[in-house]
Coordinates of C-alpha atoms in Angstrom, one line a residue:
Chain A
Q21 CA -21.4 19.0 -38.5
S22 CA -20.4 21.1 -41.5
A23 CA -16.9 21.1 -42.7
P24 CA -14.8 24.3 -42.2
T25 CA -14.5 26.3 -45.4
Q26 CA -11.2 26.4 -47.2
P27 CA -10.4 27.9 -50.6
A28 CA -10.4 25.1 -53.2
S29 CA -7.1 26.2 -54.6
V30 CA -4.3 28.7 -54.1
S31 CA -1.1 29.2 -56.0
G32 CA 2.2 31.0 -55.7
S33 CA 5.6 31.2 -57.3
P34 CA 8.8 29.8 -55.7
G35 CA 10.0 32.1 -52.9
Q36 CA 6.7 33.7 -52.4
S37 CA 4.3 33.3 -49.4
I38 CA 0.8 32.1 -49.5
T39 CA -1.9 31.9 -46.9
I40 CA -4.7 29.3 -46.7
S41 CA -7.8 30.1 -44.6
C42 CA -10.1 27.7 -42.7
T43 CA -13.4 29.2 -41.6
G44 CA -15.5 27.3 -39.2
T45 CA -17.9 28.2 -36.4
S46 CA -17.8 28.9 -32.7
S47 CA -18.6 25.1 -32.2
D48 CA -15.3 24.1 -33.8
V49 CA -12.5 26.3 -35.0
G50 CA -13.6 29.3 -33.0
G51 CA -14.3 27.4 -29.8
Y52 CA -11.1 25.5 -29.3
N53 CA -7.4 25.8 -29.7
Y54 CA -7.3 22.3 -31.2
V55 CA -6.8 23.3 -34.8
S56 CA -4.4 21.2 -36.9
W57 CA -3.1 21.4 -40.4
Y58 CA -2.0 18.5 -42.7
Q59 CA 0.0 18.3 -45.9
H60 CA -1.1 15.6 -48.2
H61 CA 0.8 14.5 -51.3
P62 CA -1.3 12.2 -53.5
G63 CA -0.5 8.6 -52.9
K64 CA 1.1 9.3 -49.6
A65 CA -0.1 9.4 -46.0
P66 CA -1.1 12.9 -44.7
K67 CA 1.5 14.7 -42.7
L68 CA 0.9 16.8 -39.6
I69 CA 2.5 20.2 -40.0
I70 CA 0.7 22.3 -37.4
Y71 CA -1.2 21.4 -34.2
D72 CA -2.8 23.4 -31.4
V73 CA -3.4 26.3 -33.8
S74 CA 0.3 27.3 -34.2
K75 CA 2.7 24.7 -32.9
R76 CA 5.0 22.8 -35.3
P77 CA 5.9 19.2 -34.7
S78 CA 9.6 18.4 -34.6
G79 CA 11.1 18.2 -38.0
V80 CA 8.6 20.5 -39.7
S81 CA 10.1 23.4 -41.5
N82 CA 9.7 26.8 -39.9
R83 CA 8.5 28.0 -43.3
F84 CA 5.1 26.8 -42.1
S85 CA 3.3 29.0 -39.6
A86 CA -0.3 29.3 -38.5
S87 CA -2.7 31.4 -36.4
K88 CA -6.3 31.8 -35.5
S89 CA -8.6 34.8 -35.2
G90 CA -12.2 34.2 -34.2
N91 CA -13.7 31.4 -36.3
T92 CA -11.0 31.5 -38.9
A93 CA -7.6 29.7 -38.8
S94 CA -4.9 30.4 -41.2
L95 CA -1.8 28.6 -42.5
T96 CA 1.0 30.5 -44.1
I97 CA 3.8 29.0 -46.1
S98 CA 6.7 31.3 -46.8
G99 CA 9.6 30.8 -49.2
L100 CA 7.4 28.5 -51.4
Q101 CA 9.2 25.5 -52.8
A102 CA 8.2 23.1 -55.5
E103 CA 7.9 20.3 -52.9
D104 CA 5.2 22.3 -51.1
E105 CA 2.8 21.5 -53.9
A106 CA 0.2 19.4 -52.2
D107 CA -3.3 19.4 -50.7
Y108 CA -3.7 21.1 -47.3
Y109 CA -6.4 20.4 -44.8
C110 CA -7.3 22.0 -41.5
T111 CA -9.1 20.1 -38.8
S112 CA -10.7 21.0 -35.6
Y113 CA -12.0 19.5 -32.4
T114 CA -15.8 20.2 -32.1
S115 CA -18.3 20.7 -29.4
S116 CA -19.7 17.2 -30.0
S117 CA -16.3 15.8 -29.1
T118 CA -15.8 14.8 -32.7
L119 CA -13.2 16.1 -35.2
V120 CA -14.0 17.8 -38.5
F121 CA -11.7 18.3 -41.5
G122 CA -11.9 21.3 -43.7
G123 CA -12.7 20.8 -47.4
G124 CA -9.1 21.0 -48.4
T125 CA -7.0 23.4 -50.5
K126 CA -4.9 22.4 -53.5
L127 CA -1.6 24.4 -53.5
T128 CA 0.0 24.9 -56.9
V129 CA 3.6 26.1 -57.1
L130 CA 3.9 28.0 -60.4
Chain B
E18 CA 9.8 3.4 -35.6
V19 CA 6.1 3.9 -35.4
Q20 CA 4.2 1.9 -38.0
L21 CA 0.5 1.6 -38.8
V22 CA -0.6 -1.0 -41.3
E23 CA -4.2 -1.2 -42.5
S24 CA -5.7 -4.3 -44.0
G25 CA -9.1 -5.7 -44.8
G26 CA -10.2 -3.5 -47.7
G27 CA -11.8 -4.8 -50.8
L28 CA -14.8 -4.9 -53.1
V29 CA -18.2 -5.4 -51.4
K30 CA -21.8 -5.1 -52.6
P31 CA -24.1 -2.4 -51.3
G32 CA -25.6 -3.5 -48.0
G33 CA -22.6 -5.7 -47.3
S34 CA -20.1 -5.7 -44.5
L35 CA -16.4 -5.4 -44.1
R36 CA -14.0 -5.4 -41.2
L37 CA -10.8 -3.2 -41.4
S38 CA -7.8 -3.8 -39.2
C39 CA -4.9 -1.6 -38.3
A40 CA -1.7 -3.2 -36.9
A41 CA 0.4 -0.9 -34.8
S42 CA 4.0 -1.2 -33.8
G43 CA 6.9 0.9 -32.6
F44 CA 5.0 2.6 -29.7
T45 CA 2.9 1.8 -26.7
F46 CA -0.4 1.3 -28.4
S47 CA -2.4 1.1 -25.2
S48 CA -1.5 4.7 -24.3
Y49 CA -2.9 6.3 -27.4
S50 CA -6.3 7.2 -28.8
M51 CA -6.8 6.0 -32.3
N52 CA -8.9 7.2 -35.3
W53 CA -10.1 6.2 -38.7
V54 CA -10.1 8.8 -41.5
R55 CA -11.2 8.2 -45.0
Q56 CA -10.8 9.8 -48.4
A57 CA -13.3 9.1 -51.2
P58 CA -12.0 9.2 -54.8
G59 CA -11.4 12.8 -55.8
K60 CA -12.7 14.1 -52.4
G61 CA -11.1 15.5 -49.3
L62 CA -10.3 13.9 -46.0
E63 CA -13.2 12.9 -43.7
W64 CA -12.9 12.0 -40.1
V65 CA -14.8 8.7 -39.4
S66 CA -14.3 7.6 -35.8
S67 CA -12.2 7.7 -32.7
I68 CA -11.6 5.5 -29.7
S69 CA -9.7 6.4 -26.5
S70 CA -6.8 4.3 -25.2
S71 CA -9.0 2.2 -22.9
S72 CA -12.0 2.2 -25.2
N73 CA -13.9 4.3 -22.7
Y74 CA -14.7 7.1 -25.2
I75 CA -15.9 6.3 -28.7
Y76 CA -17.2 8.8 -31.3
Y77 CA -18.5 8.6 -34.8
A78 CA -19.1 11.0 -37.7
D79 CA -22.9 11.4 -38.4
S80 CA -22.3 9.8 -41.8
V81 CA -21.4 6.4 -40.3
K82 CA -23.2 6.4 -36.9
G83 CA -25.2 3.3 -36.4
R84 CA -23.5 1.5 -39.3
F85 CA -19.8 1.4 -38.3
T86 CA -18.2 0.2 -35.0
I87 CA -14.7 1.0 -33.9
S88 CA -12.9 -1.2 -31.5
R89 CA -9.4 -2.1 -30.4
D90 CA -7.4 -4.9 -28.8
N91 CA -4.6 -3.5 -26.8
A92 CA -3.1 -7.0 -26.2
K93 CA -2.8 -7.4 -30.0
N94 CA -1.8 -3.8 -30.7
S95 CA -4.7 -3.6 -33.2
L96 CA -7.5 -1.2 -34.2
Y97 CA -10.6 -2.3 -36.0
L98 CA -13.5 -0.8 -37.9
Q99 CA -16.5 -3.0 -38.5
M100 CA -18.5 -1.6 -41.4
N101 CA -22.1 -2.7 -41.9
S102 CA -24.8 -1.6 -44.3
L103 CA -22.2 -0.3 -46.7
R104 CA -23.2 2.3 -49.3
A105 CA -21.6 3.5 -52.5
E106 CA -20.7 6.7 -50.7
D107 CA -18.5 4.7 -48.3
T108 CA -16.1 3.9 -51.1
A109 CA -12.8 5.4 -50.0
L110 CA -9.3 4.9 -48.9
Y111 CA -9.4 4.3 -45.1
Y112 CA -6.5 5.4 -43.0
C113 CA -5.9 4.7 -39.3
A114 CA -4.2 7.4 -37.4
R115 CA -2.6 7.9 -34.0
E116 CA -4.0 10.8 -32.0
V117 CA -2.1 13.1 -29.8
V118 CA -4.4 13.8 -26.8
P119 CA -5.6 16.4 -25.9
D120 CA -4.4 18.1 -29.0
A121 CA -6.8 16.2 -31.3
A122 CA -3.9 15.9 -33.8
F123 CA -2.9 12.9 -35.8
D124 CA 0.9 12.5 -35.7
Y125 CA 1.2 9.1 -37.5
W126 CA -0.9 7.7 -40.3
G127 CA -0.9 4.4 -42.1
Q128 CA -0.9 4.1 -45.9
G129 CA -4.6 3.2 -46.1
T130 CA -6.7 0.4 -47.3
L131 CA -9.2 0.8 -50.2
V132 CA -12.8 0.0 -49.7
T133 CA -15.0 -0.2 -52.8
V134 CA -18.8 -0.5 -52.5
S135 CA -20.3 -1.5 -55.8
S136 CA -22.7 -4.0 -57.3

């Protein structure tokens, strides 16, 4: 099972919006609406910020939004803040009943 | 408060074995599927294995299939990962994570336990 492809890095200035893509196949991202996104600050446990493609868990800022089209899922962070600087990972359920993480994207807030 | 606390990590030689544990509290452990996820130094997150609430469904990543065994003891609120035939590439921080079914999302994570495979 190959990992969905994410850009290695993205950057943006405070207040701006950025989008991180997650491109898989019809056997994972494109085949199921079980795509999640995680925020991971080094040294801390990953945090669930999006599940079921576009749903936000309770307590997650509405600056985080997500969608999916075909085999590509996307995470958008609006109104960038310094605290958003972290690694972001998508994950998807697969046709093998397993889970697969994307390669991860490092977000830098300039 | 939901808590997941991993233990059992350490330094082991290639070919050796190690058993990780994850102690759960603050929720009805027997109602949730559980997972192990790892992160090698400088690398991204990698899903390792999952086990359903009653241990009826167990899945592994290809990279560990045949070498690792996931299990749980609902009476002890504990999750385990038996790791055999360890390789240098298994060196990683291992997290246990609670899964929201059927959403395949991990809503709570532990802080991780470090496994180092080196001679």
